[in-house]
Amino acid sequence: SGSSLKVVRTMRVMRVLRPLKLVRSYEGIRTIVEGLLNSVETLVNLMIITLLFYLGFGILFVNLLKGELWYCSLDPTGELMPDLETRADCEQRGGVWMNRES
């Protein structure tokens, strides 16, 4: 039972390696694969730079918009009672601190 399992695993590995034989025999496919493999380093660098931009803008906009989507039910527009700035102020006056629909 154990040896037959090893044979099945070996056959699966051989099936995975079959496309490599195809690459070796056709010049056009070999050129495409070589180009893809040569561009992997550049693509990884591009992904790192992109992720750093996303991280930077994410941190920036979280800091710019922190708490801006919340409001007190006593003053939804923020113009009637300008002294209601925090959740504690709102709840002290009997209001409910709510999140805007996005």
Short mmCIF file of N, CA and C in Angstrom, two decimals:
data_model
loop_
_atom_site.label_atom_id
_atom_site.label_comp_id
_atom_site.label_asym_id
_atom_site.label_seq_id
_atom_site.Cartn_x
_atom_site.Cartn_y
_atom_site.Cartn_z
N SER A 1 0.83 -1.20 0.00
CA SER A 1 0.00 0.00 0.00
C SER A 1 0.86 1.26 0.00
N GLY A 2 1.93 1.26 0.82
CA GLY A 2 2.80 2.43 0.91
C GLY A 2 3.62 2.64 -0.34
N SER A 3 4.07 1.52 -0.96
CA SER A 3 4.87 1.64 -2.18
C SER A 3 4.02 2.07 -3.37
N SER A 4 2.75 1.64 -3.41
CA SER A 4 1.88 2.06 -4.51
C SER A 4 1.57 3.55 -4.41
N LEU A 5 1.50 4.07 -3.18
CA LEU A 5 1.28 5.50 -2.98
C LEU A 5 2.47 6.30 -3.50
N LYS A 6 3.68 5.78 -3.30
CA LYS A 6 4.88 6.46 -3.81
C LYS A 6 4.89 6.49 -5.34
N VAL A 7 4.42 5.42 -5.96
CA VAL A 7 4.37 5.36 -7.42
C VAL A 7 3.38 6.39 -7.95
N VAL A 8 2.23 6.53 -7.28
CA VAL A 8 1.23 7.51 -7.71
C VAL A 8 1.78 8.92 -7.57
N ARG A 9 2.49 9.19 -6.49
CA ARG A 9 3.09 10.53 -6.31
C ARG A 9 4.13 10.81 -7.38
N THR A 10 4.92 9.80 -7.71
CA THR A 10 5.93 9.97 -8.75
C THR A 10 5.28 10.27 -10.09
N MET A 11 4.20 9.59 -10.40
CA MET A 11 3.50 9.84 -11.65
C MET A 11 2.92 11.25 -11.69
N ARG A 12 2.45 11.75 -10.56
CA ARG A 12 1.91 13.12 -10.51
C ARG A 12 3.02 14.13 -10.77
N VAL A 13 4.20 13.89 -10.20
CA VAL A 13 5.33 14.80 -10.44
C VAL A 13 5.70 14.80 -11.91
N MET A 14 5.71 13.63 -12.53
CA MET A 14 6.04 13.55 -13.95
C MET A 14 5.01 14.30 -14.80
N ARG A 15 3.75 14.26 -14.40
CA ARG A 15 2.70 14.97 -15.14
C ARG A 15 2.90 16.48 -15.05
N VAL A 16 3.38 16.96 -13.90
CA VAL A 16 3.63 18.39 -13.74
C VAL A 16 4.82 18.82 -14.60
N LEU A 17 5.79 17.95 -14.78
CA LEU A 17 6.99 18.30 -15.55
C LEU A 17 6.79 18.19 -17.06
N ARG A 18 5.67 17.67 -17.52
CA ARG A 18 5.40 17.50 -18.94
C ARG A 18 5.45 18.82 -19.74
N PRO A 19 4.90 19.93 -19.22
CA PRO A 19 5.01 21.18 -20.00
C PRO A 19 6.45 21.66 -20.20
N LEU A 20 7.37 21.27 -19.30
CA LEU A 20 8.77 21.68 -19.48
C LEU A 20 9.37 21.03 -20.73
N LYS A 21 8.95 19.82 -21.05
CA LYS A 21 9.41 19.16 -22.27
C LYS A 21 8.92 19.94 -23.50
N LEU A 22 7.70 20.46 -23.43
CA LEU A 22 7.14 21.25 -24.51
C LEU A 22 7.94 22.54 -24.71
N VAL A 23 8.34 23.16 -23.60
CA VAL A 23 9.11 24.40 -23.67
C VAL A 23 10.45 24.15 -24.35
N ARG A 24 11.07 23.02 -24.06
CA ARG A 24 12.37 22.71 -24.62
C ARG A 24 12.29 22.48 -26.14
N SER A 25 11.17 21.95 -26.61
CA SER A 25 11.09 21.59 -28.03
C SER A 25 10.66 22.74 -28.94
N TYR A 26 9.93 23.74 -28.44
CA TYR A 26 9.45 24.85 -29.27
C TYR A 26 10.19 26.14 -28.93
N GLU A 27 10.82 26.72 -29.93
CA GLU A 27 11.64 27.93 -29.73
C GLU A 27 10.80 29.13 -29.30
N GLY A 28 9.60 29.31 -29.86
CA GLY A 28 8.75 30.45 -29.52
C GLY A 28 8.30 30.41 -28.07
N ILE A 29 7.91 29.22 -27.63
CA ILE A 29 7.49 29.09 -26.22
C ILE A 29 8.68 29.30 -25.30
N ARG A 30 9.86 28.82 -25.71
CA ARG A 30 11.06 29.00 -24.89
C ARG A 30 11.36 30.50 -24.72
N THR A 31 11.21 31.26 -25.79
CA THR A 31 11.46 32.71 -25.73
C THR A 31 10.47 33.38 -24.77
N ILE A 32 9.21 32.98 -24.84
CA ILE A 32 8.20 33.57 -23.96
C ILE A 32 8.49 33.24 -22.50
N VAL A 33 8.83 31.98 -22.22
CA VAL A 33 9.11 31.57 -20.83
C VAL A 33 10.35 32.28 -20.31
N GLU A 34 11.38 32.38 -21.12
CA GLU A 34 12.59 33.09 -20.69
C GLU A 34 12.30 34.56 -20.40
N GLY A 35 11.48 35.18 -21.25
CA GLY A 35 11.10 36.58 -21.01
C GLY A 35 10.32 36.75 -19.72
N LEU A 36 9.40 35.83 -19.46
CA LEU A 36 8.64 35.89 -18.20
C LEU A 36 9.55 35.71 -16.99
N LEU A 37 10.44 34.74 -17.07
CA LEU A 37 11.35 34.50 -15.94
C LEU A 37 12.30 35.67 -15.72
N ASN A 38 12.74 36.31 -16.81
CA ASN A 38 13.63 37.47 -16.67
C ASN A 38 12.91 38.68 -16.10
N SER A 39 11.60 38.77 -16.30
CA SER A 39 10.86 39.94 -15.81
C SER A 39 10.33 39.78 -14.39
N VAL A 40 10.53 38.62 -13.78
CA VAL A 40 9.99 38.39 -12.43
C VAL A 40 10.59 39.38 -11.43
N GLU A 41 11.88 39.62 -11.49
CA GLU A 41 12.52 40.54 -10.53
C GLU A 41 11.95 41.95 -10.66
N THR A 42 11.78 42.41 -11.88
CA THR A 42 11.22 43.74 -12.12
C THR A 42 9.78 43.82 -11.62
N LEU A 43 9.01 42.78 -11.86
CA LEU A 43 7.61 42.77 -11.41
C LEU A 43 7.52 42.75 -9.89
N VAL A 44 8.42 42.04 -9.22
CA VAL A 44 8.42 42.04 -7.75
C VAL A 44 8.75 43.43 -7.23
N ASN A 45 9.73 44.09 -7.83
CA ASN A 45 10.06 45.45 -7.41
C ASN A 45 8.89 46.40 -7.62
N LEU A 46 8.20 46.26 -8.74
CA LEU A 46 7.04 47.09 -9.03
C LEU A 46 5.93 46.84 -8.01
N MET A 47 5.70 45.60 -7.65
CA MET A 47 4.68 45.27 -6.64
C MET A 47 5.03 45.86 -5.28
N ILE A 48 6.29 45.82 -4.91
CA ILE A 48 6.72 46.40 -3.62
C ILE A 48 6.47 47.90 -3.62
N ILE A 49 6.84 48.58 -4.69
CA ILE A 49 6.62 50.03 -4.78
C ILE A 49 5.13 50.35 -4.72
N THR A 50 4.32 49.56 -5.45
CA THR A 50 2.87 49.78 -5.45
C THR A 50 2.29 49.59 -4.06
N LEU A 51 2.70 48.54 -3.38
CA LEU A 51 2.20 48.29 -2.03
C LEU A 51 2.62 49.39 -1.06
N LEU A 52 3.82 49.94 -1.23
CA LEU A 52 4.24 51.05 -0.38
C LEU A 52 3.39 52.29 -0.63
N PHE A 53 3.04 52.55 -1.89
CA PHE A 53 2.14 53.68 -2.19
C PHE A 53 0.78 53.46 -1.55
N TYR A 54 0.22 52.26 -1.69
CA TYR A 54 -1.07 51.97 -1.06
C TYR A 54 -1.01 52.16 0.44
N LEU A 55 0.06 51.67 1.05
CA LEU A 55 0.23 51.82 2.50
C LEU A 55 0.33 53.29 2.89
N GLY A 56 1.12 54.04 2.15
CA GLY A 56 1.27 55.47 2.45
C GLY A 56 -0.04 56.23 2.33
N PHE A 57 -0.77 56.01 1.23
CA PHE A 57 -2.05 56.70 1.06
C PHE A 57 -3.08 56.21 2.07
N GLY A 58 -3.03 54.94 2.42
CA GLY A 58 -3.94 54.42 3.44
C GLY A 58 -3.72 55.10 4.78
N ILE A 59 -2.47 55.21 5.19
CA ILE A 59 -2.16 55.89 6.46
C ILE A 59 -2.55 57.36 6.39
N LEU A 60 -2.25 58.01 5.28
CA LEU A 60 -2.58 59.42 5.12
C LEU A 60 -4.08 59.66 5.25
N PHE A 61 -4.90 58.90 4.52
CA PHE A 61 -6.33 59.16 4.52
C PHE A 61 -7.02 58.70 5.79
N VAL A 62 -6.48 57.69 6.46
CA VAL A 62 -7.05 57.34 7.76
C VAL A 62 -6.82 58.48 8.73
N ASN A 63 -5.65 59.10 8.68
CA ASN A 63 -5.39 60.23 9.57
C ASN A 63 -6.21 61.46 9.19
N LEU A 64 -6.44 61.67 7.90
CA LEU A 64 -7.22 62.84 7.48
C LEU A 64 -8.70 62.69 7.79
N LEU A 65 -9.23 61.48 7.71
CA LEU A 65 -10.67 61.27 7.85
C LEU A 65 -11.08 60.67 9.19
N LYS A 66 -10.16 60.53 10.12
CA LYS A 66 -10.50 59.87 11.38
C LYS A 66 -11.64 60.61 12.10
N GLY A 67 -12.68 59.89 12.38
CA GLY A 67 -13.81 60.44 13.11
C GLY A 67 -14.73 61.32 12.31
N GLU A 68 -14.45 61.58 11.05
CA GLU A 68 -15.27 62.49 10.26
C GLU A 68 -16.60 61.89 9.85
N LEU A 69 -16.72 60.60 9.86
CA LEU A 69 -17.95 59.95 9.41
C LEU A 69 -18.95 59.77 10.56
N TRP A 70 -18.57 60.08 11.76
CA TRP A 70 -19.45 59.95 12.91
C TRP A 70 -20.12 61.28 13.22
N TYR A 71 -21.34 61.23 13.74
CA TYR A 71 -22.05 62.45 14.10
C TYR A 71 -23.01 62.16 15.25
N CYS A 72 -23.47 63.23 15.85
CA CYS A 72 -24.42 63.12 16.96
C CYS A 72 -25.84 63.22 16.40
N SER A 73 -26.74 62.40 16.92
CA SER A 73 -28.12 62.41 16.43
C SER A 73 -28.83 63.73 16.77
N LEU A 74 -28.33 64.48 17.72
CA LEU A 74 -28.93 65.77 18.07
C LEU A 74 -28.61 66.83 17.03
N ASP A 75 -27.51 66.67 16.33
CA ASP A 75 -27.06 67.67 15.35
C ASP A 75 -26.42 66.96 14.16
N PRO A 76 -27.21 66.41 13.24
CA PRO A 76 -26.65 65.63 12.13
C PRO A 76 -25.75 66.44 11.19
N THR A 77 -26.01 67.72 11.01
CA THR A 77 -25.20 68.52 10.08
C THR A 77 -23.97 69.12 10.75
N GLY A 78 -23.97 69.21 12.06
CA GLY A 78 -22.84 69.79 12.78
C GLY A 78 -22.88 71.30 12.85
N GLU A 79 -24.00 71.92 12.46
CA GLU A 79 -24.08 73.38 12.43
C GLU A 79 -24.88 73.95 13.60
N LEU A 80 -25.81 73.18 14.14
CA LEU A 80 -26.69 73.69 15.19
C LEU A 80 -26.00 73.76 16.55
N MET A 81 -25.23 72.76 16.87
CA MET A 81 -24.56 72.67 18.16
C MET A 81 -23.07 72.41 17.94
N PRO A 82 -22.29 73.43 17.64
CA PRO A 82 -20.88 73.21 17.32
C PRO A 82 -20.05 72.70 18.49
N ASP A 83 -20.59 72.79 19.71
CA ASP A 83 -19.83 72.31 20.86
C ASP A 83 -19.93 70.79 21.03
N LEU A 84 -20.72 70.12 20.23
CA LEU A 84 -20.80 68.66 20.26
C LEU A 84 -19.69 68.10 19.36
N GLU A 85 -18.55 67.82 19.94
CA GLU A 85 -17.41 67.36 19.15
C GLU A 85 -17.07 65.90 19.39
N THR A 86 -17.36 65.40 20.58
CA THR A 86 -16.96 64.04 20.90
C THR A 86 -18.17 63.19 21.24
N ARG A 87 -17.94 61.91 21.31
CA ARG A 87 -19.01 60.97 21.67
C ARG A 87 -19.51 61.24 23.09
N ALA A 88 -18.58 61.57 23.97
CA ALA A 88 -18.96 61.85 25.36
C ALA A 88 -19.87 63.07 25.44
N ASP A 89 -19.57 64.13 24.69
CA ASP A 89 -20.42 65.32 24.67
C ASP A 89 -21.83 64.97 24.19
N CYS A 90 -21.92 64.18 23.14
CA CYS A 90 -23.21 63.82 22.56
C CYS A 90 -24.03 62.99 23.53
N GLU A 91 -23.42 61.97 24.12
CA GLU A 91 -24.15 61.09 25.03
C GLU A 91 -24.52 61.80 26.33
N GLN A 92 -23.72 62.77 26.74
CA GLN A 92 -24.02 63.52 27.96
C GLN A 92 -25.30 64.35 27.79
N ARG A 93 -25.55 64.79 26.59
CA ARG A 93 -26.75 65.59 26.32
C ARG A 93 -27.95 64.73 25.89
N GLY A 94 -27.78 63.40 25.87
CA GLY A 94 -28.88 62.52 25.56
C GLY A 94 -28.97 62.11 24.10
N GLY A 95 -27.93 62.37 23.33
CA GLY A 95 -27.92 61.98 21.92
C GLY A 95 -27.30 60.62 21.71
N VAL A 96 -27.31 60.18 20.49
CA VAL A 96 -26.70 58.91 20.10
C VAL A 96 -25.61 59.20 19.07
N TRP A 97 -24.44 58.64 19.30
CA TRP A 97 -23.30 58.80 18.41
C TRP A 97 -23.45 57.81 17.26
N MET A 98 -23.62 58.29 16.02
CA MET A 98 -23.97 57.43 14.88
C MET A 98 -22.93 57.53 13.77
N ASN A 99 -22.86 56.47 12.97
CA ASN A 99 -21.96 56.45 11.82
C ASN A 99 -22.77 56.77 10.55
N ARG A 100 -22.21 57.60 9.68
CA ARG A 100 -22.91 57.96 8.45
C ARG A 100 -22.98 56.77 7.51
N GLU A 101 -24.03 56.76 6.71
CA GLU A 101 -24.15 55.72 5.67
C GLU A 101 -23.15 56.02 4.58
N SER A 102 -22.40 55.02 4.18
CA SER A 102 -21.39 55.27 3.15
C SER A 102 -21.78 54.68 1.84
#
